Short mmCIF file of N, CA and C in Angstrom, two decimals:
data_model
loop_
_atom_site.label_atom_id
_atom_site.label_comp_id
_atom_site.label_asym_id
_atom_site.label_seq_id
_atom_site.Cartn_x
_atom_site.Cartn_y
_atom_site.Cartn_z
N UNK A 271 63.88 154.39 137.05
CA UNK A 271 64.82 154.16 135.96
C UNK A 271 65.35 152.74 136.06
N UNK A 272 66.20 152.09 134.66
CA UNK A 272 66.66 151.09 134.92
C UNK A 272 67.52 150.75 135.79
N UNK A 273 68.16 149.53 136.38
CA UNK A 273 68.75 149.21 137.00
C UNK A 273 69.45 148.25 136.34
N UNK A 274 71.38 148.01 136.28
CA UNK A 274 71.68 147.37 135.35
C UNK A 274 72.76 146.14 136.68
N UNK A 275 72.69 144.74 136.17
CA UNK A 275 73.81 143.94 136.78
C UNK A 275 74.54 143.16 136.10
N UNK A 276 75.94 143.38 136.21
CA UNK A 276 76.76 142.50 135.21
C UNK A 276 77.23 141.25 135.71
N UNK A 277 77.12 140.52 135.09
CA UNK A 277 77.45 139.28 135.23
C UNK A 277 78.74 138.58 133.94
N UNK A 278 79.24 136.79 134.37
CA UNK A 278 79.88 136.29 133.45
C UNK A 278 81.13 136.88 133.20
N UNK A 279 81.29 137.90 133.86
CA UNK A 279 82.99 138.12 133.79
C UNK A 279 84.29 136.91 134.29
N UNK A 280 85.46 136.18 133.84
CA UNK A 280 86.24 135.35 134.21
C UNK A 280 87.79 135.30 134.05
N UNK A 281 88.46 134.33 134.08
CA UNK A 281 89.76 134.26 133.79
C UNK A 281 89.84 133.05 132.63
N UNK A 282 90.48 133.97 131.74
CA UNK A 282 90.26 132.64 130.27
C UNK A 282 91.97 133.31 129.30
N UNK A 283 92.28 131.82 128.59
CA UNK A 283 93.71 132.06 128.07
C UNK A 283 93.36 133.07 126.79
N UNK A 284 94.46 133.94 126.30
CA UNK A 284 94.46 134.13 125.09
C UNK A 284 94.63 132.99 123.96
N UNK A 285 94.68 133.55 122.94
CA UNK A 285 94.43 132.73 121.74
C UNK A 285 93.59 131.83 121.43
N UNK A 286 92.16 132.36 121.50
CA UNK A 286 91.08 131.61 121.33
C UNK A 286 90.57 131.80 122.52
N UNK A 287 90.76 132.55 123.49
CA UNK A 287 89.54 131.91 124.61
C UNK A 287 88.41 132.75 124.18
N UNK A 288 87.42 132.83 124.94
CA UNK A 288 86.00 133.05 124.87
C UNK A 288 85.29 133.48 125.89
N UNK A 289 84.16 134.47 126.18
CA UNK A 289 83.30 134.50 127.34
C UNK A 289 82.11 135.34 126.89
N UNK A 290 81.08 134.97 127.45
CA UNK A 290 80.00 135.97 127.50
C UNK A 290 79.80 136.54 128.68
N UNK A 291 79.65 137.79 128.10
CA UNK A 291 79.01 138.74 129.19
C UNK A 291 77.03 139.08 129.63
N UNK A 292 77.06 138.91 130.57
CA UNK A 292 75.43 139.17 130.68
C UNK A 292 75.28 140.37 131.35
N UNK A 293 74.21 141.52 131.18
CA UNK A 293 73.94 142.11 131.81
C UNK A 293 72.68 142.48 132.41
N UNK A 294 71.72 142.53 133.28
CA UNK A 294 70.55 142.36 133.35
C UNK A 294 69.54 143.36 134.13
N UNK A 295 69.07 143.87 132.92
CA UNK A 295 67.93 145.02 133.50
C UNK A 295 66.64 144.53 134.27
N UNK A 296 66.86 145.67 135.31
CA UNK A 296 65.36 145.90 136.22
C UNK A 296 64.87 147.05 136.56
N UNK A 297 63.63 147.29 136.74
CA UNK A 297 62.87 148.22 136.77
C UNK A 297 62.69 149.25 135.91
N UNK A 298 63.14 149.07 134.48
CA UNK A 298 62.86 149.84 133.54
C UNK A 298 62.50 148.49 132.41
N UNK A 299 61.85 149.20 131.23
CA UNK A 299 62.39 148.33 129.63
C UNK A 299 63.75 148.29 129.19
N UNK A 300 64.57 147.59 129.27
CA UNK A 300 65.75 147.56 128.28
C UNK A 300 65.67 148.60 127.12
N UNK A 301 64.95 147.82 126.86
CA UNK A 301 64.76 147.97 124.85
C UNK A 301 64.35 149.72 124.36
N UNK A 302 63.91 150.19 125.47
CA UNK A 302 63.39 151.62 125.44
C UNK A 302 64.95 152.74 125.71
N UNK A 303 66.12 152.09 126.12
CA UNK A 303 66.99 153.13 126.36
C UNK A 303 68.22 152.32 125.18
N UNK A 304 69.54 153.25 125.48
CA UNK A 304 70.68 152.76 124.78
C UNK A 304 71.75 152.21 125.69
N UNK A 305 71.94 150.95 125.37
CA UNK A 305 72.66 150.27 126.08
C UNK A 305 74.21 150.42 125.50
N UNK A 306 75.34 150.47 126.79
CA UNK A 306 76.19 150.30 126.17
C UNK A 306 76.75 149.09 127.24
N UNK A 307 78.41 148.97 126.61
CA UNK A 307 79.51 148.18 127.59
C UNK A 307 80.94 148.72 127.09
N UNK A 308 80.99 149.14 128.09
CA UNK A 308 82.46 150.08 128.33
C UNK A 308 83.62 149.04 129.13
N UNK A 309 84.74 149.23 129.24
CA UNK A 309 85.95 148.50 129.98
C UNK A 309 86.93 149.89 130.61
N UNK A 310 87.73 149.04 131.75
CA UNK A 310 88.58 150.11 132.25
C UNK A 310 89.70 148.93 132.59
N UNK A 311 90.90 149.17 132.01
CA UNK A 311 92.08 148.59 131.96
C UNK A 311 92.50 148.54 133.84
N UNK A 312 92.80 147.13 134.37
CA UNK A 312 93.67 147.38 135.88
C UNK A 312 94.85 148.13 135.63
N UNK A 313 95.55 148.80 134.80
CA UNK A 313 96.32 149.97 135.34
C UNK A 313 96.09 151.47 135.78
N UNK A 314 97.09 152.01 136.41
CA UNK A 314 96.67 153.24 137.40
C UNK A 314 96.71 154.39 136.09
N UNK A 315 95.79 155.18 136.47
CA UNK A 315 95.02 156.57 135.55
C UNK A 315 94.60 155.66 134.10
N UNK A 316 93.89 154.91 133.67
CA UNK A 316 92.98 154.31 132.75
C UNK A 316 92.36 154.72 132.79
N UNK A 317 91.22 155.21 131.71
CA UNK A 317 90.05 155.88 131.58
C UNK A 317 88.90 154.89 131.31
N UNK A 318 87.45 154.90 131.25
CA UNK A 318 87.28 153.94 130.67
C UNK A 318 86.41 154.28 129.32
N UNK A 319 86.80 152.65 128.66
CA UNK A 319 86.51 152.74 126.99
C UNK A 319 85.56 151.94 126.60
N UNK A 320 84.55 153.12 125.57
CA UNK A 320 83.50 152.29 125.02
C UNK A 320 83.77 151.56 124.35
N UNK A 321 82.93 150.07 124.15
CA UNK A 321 83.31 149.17 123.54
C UNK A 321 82.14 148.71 122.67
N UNK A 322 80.74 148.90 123.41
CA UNK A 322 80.08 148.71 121.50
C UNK A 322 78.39 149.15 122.50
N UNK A 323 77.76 149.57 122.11
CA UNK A 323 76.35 150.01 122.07
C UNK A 323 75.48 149.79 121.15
N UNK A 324 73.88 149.39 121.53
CA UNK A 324 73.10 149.16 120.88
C UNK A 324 71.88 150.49 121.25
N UNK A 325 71.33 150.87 120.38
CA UNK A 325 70.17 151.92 120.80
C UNK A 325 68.87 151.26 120.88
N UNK A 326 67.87 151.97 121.00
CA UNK A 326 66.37 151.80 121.04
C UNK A 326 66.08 151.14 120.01
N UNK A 327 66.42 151.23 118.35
CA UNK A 327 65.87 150.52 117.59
C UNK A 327 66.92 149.27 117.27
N UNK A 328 67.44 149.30 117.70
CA UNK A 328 68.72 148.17 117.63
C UNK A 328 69.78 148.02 116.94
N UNK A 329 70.25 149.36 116.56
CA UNK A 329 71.36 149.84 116.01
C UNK A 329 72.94 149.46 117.01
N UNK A 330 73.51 148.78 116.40
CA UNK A 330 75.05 148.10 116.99
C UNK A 330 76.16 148.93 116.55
N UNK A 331 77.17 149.58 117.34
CA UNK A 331 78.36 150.31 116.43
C UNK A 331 79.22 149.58 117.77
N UNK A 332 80.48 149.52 117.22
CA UNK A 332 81.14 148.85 117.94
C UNK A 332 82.64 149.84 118.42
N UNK A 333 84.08 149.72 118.86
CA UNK A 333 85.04 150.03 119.28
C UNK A 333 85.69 149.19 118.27
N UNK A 334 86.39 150.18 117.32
CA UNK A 334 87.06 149.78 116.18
C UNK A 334 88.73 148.31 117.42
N UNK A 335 88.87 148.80 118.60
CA UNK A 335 89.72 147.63 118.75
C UNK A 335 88.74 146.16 119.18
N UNK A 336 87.05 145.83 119.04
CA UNK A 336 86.64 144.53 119.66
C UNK A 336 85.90 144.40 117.87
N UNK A 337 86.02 144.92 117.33
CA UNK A 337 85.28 144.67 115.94
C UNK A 337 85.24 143.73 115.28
N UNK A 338 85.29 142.60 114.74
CA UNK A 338 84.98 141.50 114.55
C UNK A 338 85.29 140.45 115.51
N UNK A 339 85.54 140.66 116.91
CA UNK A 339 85.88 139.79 117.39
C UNK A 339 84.36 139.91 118.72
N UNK A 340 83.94 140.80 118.80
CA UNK A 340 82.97 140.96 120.25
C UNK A 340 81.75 140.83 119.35
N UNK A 341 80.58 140.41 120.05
CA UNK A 341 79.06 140.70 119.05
C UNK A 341 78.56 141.10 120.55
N UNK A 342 77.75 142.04 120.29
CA UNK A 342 76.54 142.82 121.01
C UNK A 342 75.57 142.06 120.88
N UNK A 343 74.62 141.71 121.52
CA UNK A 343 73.02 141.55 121.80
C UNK A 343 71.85 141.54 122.50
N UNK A 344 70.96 141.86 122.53
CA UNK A 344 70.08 142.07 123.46
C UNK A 344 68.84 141.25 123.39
N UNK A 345 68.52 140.40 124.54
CA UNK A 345 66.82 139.84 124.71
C UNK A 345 66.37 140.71 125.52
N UNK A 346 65.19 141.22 124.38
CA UNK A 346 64.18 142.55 124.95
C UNK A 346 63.16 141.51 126.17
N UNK A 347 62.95 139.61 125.67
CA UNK A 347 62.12 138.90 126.92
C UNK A 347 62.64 138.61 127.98
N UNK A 348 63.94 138.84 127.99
CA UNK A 348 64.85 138.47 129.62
C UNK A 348 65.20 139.58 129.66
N UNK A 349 64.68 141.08 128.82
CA UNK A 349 65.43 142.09 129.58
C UNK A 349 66.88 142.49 130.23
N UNK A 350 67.60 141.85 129.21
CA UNK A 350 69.11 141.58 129.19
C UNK A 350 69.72 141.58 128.06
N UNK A 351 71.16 141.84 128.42
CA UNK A 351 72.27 142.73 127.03
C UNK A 351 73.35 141.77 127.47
N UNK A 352 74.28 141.82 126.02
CA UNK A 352 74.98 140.72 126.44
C UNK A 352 76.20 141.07 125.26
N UNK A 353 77.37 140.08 125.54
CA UNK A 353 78.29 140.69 125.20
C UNK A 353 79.23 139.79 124.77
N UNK A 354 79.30 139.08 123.74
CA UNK A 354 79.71 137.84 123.44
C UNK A 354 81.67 138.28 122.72
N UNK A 355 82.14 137.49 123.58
CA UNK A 355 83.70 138.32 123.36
C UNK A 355 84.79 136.96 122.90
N UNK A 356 84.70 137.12 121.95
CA UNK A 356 85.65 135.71 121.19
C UNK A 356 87.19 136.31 120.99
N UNK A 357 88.17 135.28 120.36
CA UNK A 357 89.39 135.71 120.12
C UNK A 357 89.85 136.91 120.94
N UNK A 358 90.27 136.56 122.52
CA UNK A 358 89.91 137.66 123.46
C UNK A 358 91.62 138.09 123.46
N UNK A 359 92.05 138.77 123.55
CA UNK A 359 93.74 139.09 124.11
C UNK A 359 93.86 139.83 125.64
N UNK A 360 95.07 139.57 125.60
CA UNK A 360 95.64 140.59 127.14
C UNK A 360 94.97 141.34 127.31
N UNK A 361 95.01 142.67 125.96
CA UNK A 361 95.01 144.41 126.53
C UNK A 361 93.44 144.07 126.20
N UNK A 362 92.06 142.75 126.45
CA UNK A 362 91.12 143.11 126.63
C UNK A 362 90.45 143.02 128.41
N UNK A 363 91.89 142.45 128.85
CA UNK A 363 91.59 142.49 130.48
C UNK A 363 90.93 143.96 130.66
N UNK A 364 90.45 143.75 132.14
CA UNK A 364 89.51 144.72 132.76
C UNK A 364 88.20 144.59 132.89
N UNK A 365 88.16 145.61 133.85
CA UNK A 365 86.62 145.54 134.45
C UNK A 365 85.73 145.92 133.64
N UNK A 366 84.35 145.44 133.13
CA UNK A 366 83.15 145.22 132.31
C UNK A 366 82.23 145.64 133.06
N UNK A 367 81.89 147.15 132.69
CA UNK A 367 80.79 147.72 132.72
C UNK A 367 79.78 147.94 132.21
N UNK A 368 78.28 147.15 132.20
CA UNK A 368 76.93 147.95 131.90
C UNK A 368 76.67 149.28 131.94
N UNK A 369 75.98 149.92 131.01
CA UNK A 369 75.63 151.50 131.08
C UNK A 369 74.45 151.70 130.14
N UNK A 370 73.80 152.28 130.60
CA UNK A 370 72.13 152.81 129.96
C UNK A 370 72.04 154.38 130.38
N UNK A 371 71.81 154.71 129.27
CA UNK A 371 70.93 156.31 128.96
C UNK A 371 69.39 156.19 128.24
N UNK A 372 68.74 157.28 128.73
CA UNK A 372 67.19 157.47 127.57
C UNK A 372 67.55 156.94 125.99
N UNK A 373 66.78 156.30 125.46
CA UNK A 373 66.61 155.97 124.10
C UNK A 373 66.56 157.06 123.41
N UNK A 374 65.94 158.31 123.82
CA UNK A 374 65.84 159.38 122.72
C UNK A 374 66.85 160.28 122.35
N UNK A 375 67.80 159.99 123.33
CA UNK A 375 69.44 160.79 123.81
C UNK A 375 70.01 160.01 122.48
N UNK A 376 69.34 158.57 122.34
CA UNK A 376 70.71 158.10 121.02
C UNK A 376 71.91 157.76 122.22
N UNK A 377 73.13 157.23 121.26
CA UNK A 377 74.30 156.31 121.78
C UNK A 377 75.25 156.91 121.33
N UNK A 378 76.32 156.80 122.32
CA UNK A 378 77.64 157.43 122.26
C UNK A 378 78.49 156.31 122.79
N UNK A 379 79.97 156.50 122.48
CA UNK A 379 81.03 155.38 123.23
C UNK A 379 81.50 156.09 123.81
N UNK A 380 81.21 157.08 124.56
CA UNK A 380 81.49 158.38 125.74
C UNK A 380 81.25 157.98 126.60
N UNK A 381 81.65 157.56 127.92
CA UNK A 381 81.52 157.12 129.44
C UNK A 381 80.73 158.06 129.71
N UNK A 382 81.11 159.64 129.65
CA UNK A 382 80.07 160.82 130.10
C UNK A 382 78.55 161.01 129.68
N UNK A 383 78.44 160.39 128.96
CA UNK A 383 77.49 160.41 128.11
C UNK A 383 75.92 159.47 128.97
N UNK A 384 76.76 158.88 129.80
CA UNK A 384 75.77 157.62 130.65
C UNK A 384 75.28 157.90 131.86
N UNK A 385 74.46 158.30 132.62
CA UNK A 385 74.08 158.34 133.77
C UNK A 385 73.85 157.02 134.82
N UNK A 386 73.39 156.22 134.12
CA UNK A 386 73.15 154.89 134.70
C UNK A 386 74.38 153.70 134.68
N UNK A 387 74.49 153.27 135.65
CA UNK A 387 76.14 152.09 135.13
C UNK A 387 75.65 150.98 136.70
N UNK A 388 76.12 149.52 135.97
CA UNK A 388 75.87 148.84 136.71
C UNK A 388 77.69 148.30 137.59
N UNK A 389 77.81 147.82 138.23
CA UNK A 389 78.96 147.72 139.21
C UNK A 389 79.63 146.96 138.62
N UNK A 390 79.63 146.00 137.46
CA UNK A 390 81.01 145.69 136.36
C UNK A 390 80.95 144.25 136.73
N UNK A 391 81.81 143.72 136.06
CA UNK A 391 82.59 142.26 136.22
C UNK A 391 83.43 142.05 135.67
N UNK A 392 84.83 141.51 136.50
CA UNK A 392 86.23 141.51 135.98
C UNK A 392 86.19 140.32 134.68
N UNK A 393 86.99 140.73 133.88
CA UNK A 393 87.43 139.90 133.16
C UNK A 393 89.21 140.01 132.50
N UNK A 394 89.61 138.71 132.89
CA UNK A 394 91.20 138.62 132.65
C UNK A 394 91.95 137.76 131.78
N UNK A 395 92.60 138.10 130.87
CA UNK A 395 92.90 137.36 129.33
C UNK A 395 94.52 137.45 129.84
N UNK A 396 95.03 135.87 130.31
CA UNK A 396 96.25 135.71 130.55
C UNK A 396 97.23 135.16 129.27
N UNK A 397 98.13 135.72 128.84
CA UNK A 397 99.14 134.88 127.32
C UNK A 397 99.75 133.91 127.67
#
């Protein structure tokens, strides 16, 4: 199965800052499962929240709070997903998780929903 690593997580100001996220598959196809990227807030009992998924044919739905501000994308030739996060605020601090399920399962913004998750990268939006 795939194997997912996140990368590009940082410390950047609100009001306008910016970052991309990379995430990078091995030992599977990307493009054959549904990718998501979920977040989990640094406070105590946070759950964590989907934030936008792409499926097998390249269908994008997003987390009505990153919606015009995050874009999803994926290079099926670097075998990598990515996570382009503009006009970033505070409450988008937290840890940035990769997650992949089978392509034929389809996409959910359900954490449960994922079997596969790669080990995250912080990201922190100071005001």
């Amino acid at each position: 199965q795939v194997q997912l690593l996140e990368s590009g997580g940082d410390s950047v100001q609100a009001g306008g800052g910016s970052l991309r996220l990379s995430c990078a598959a091995s030992g599977d196809t990307a493009s054959s499962y549904c990718m998501a990227w979920f977040r989990v807030p640094p406070r105590p009992g946070e759950v964590l929240e989907g934030v936008a998924t792409i499926d097998s044919e390249g269908s994008i739905a997003y987390s009505q709070s990153v919606q015009g501000r995050f874009t999803l994308s994926r290079d099926n030739s670097k075998n990598a997903l990515y996570l382009q996060m503009n006009s970033l605020k505070p409450e988008d601090t937290g840890m940035y998780f990769c997650a992949a399920r089978r392509g034929d399962l389809g996409c959910a913004l359900s954490s449960t929903a994922y079997a596969i998750w790669g080990r995250g990268t912080r990201v922190t939006v100071s005001s």
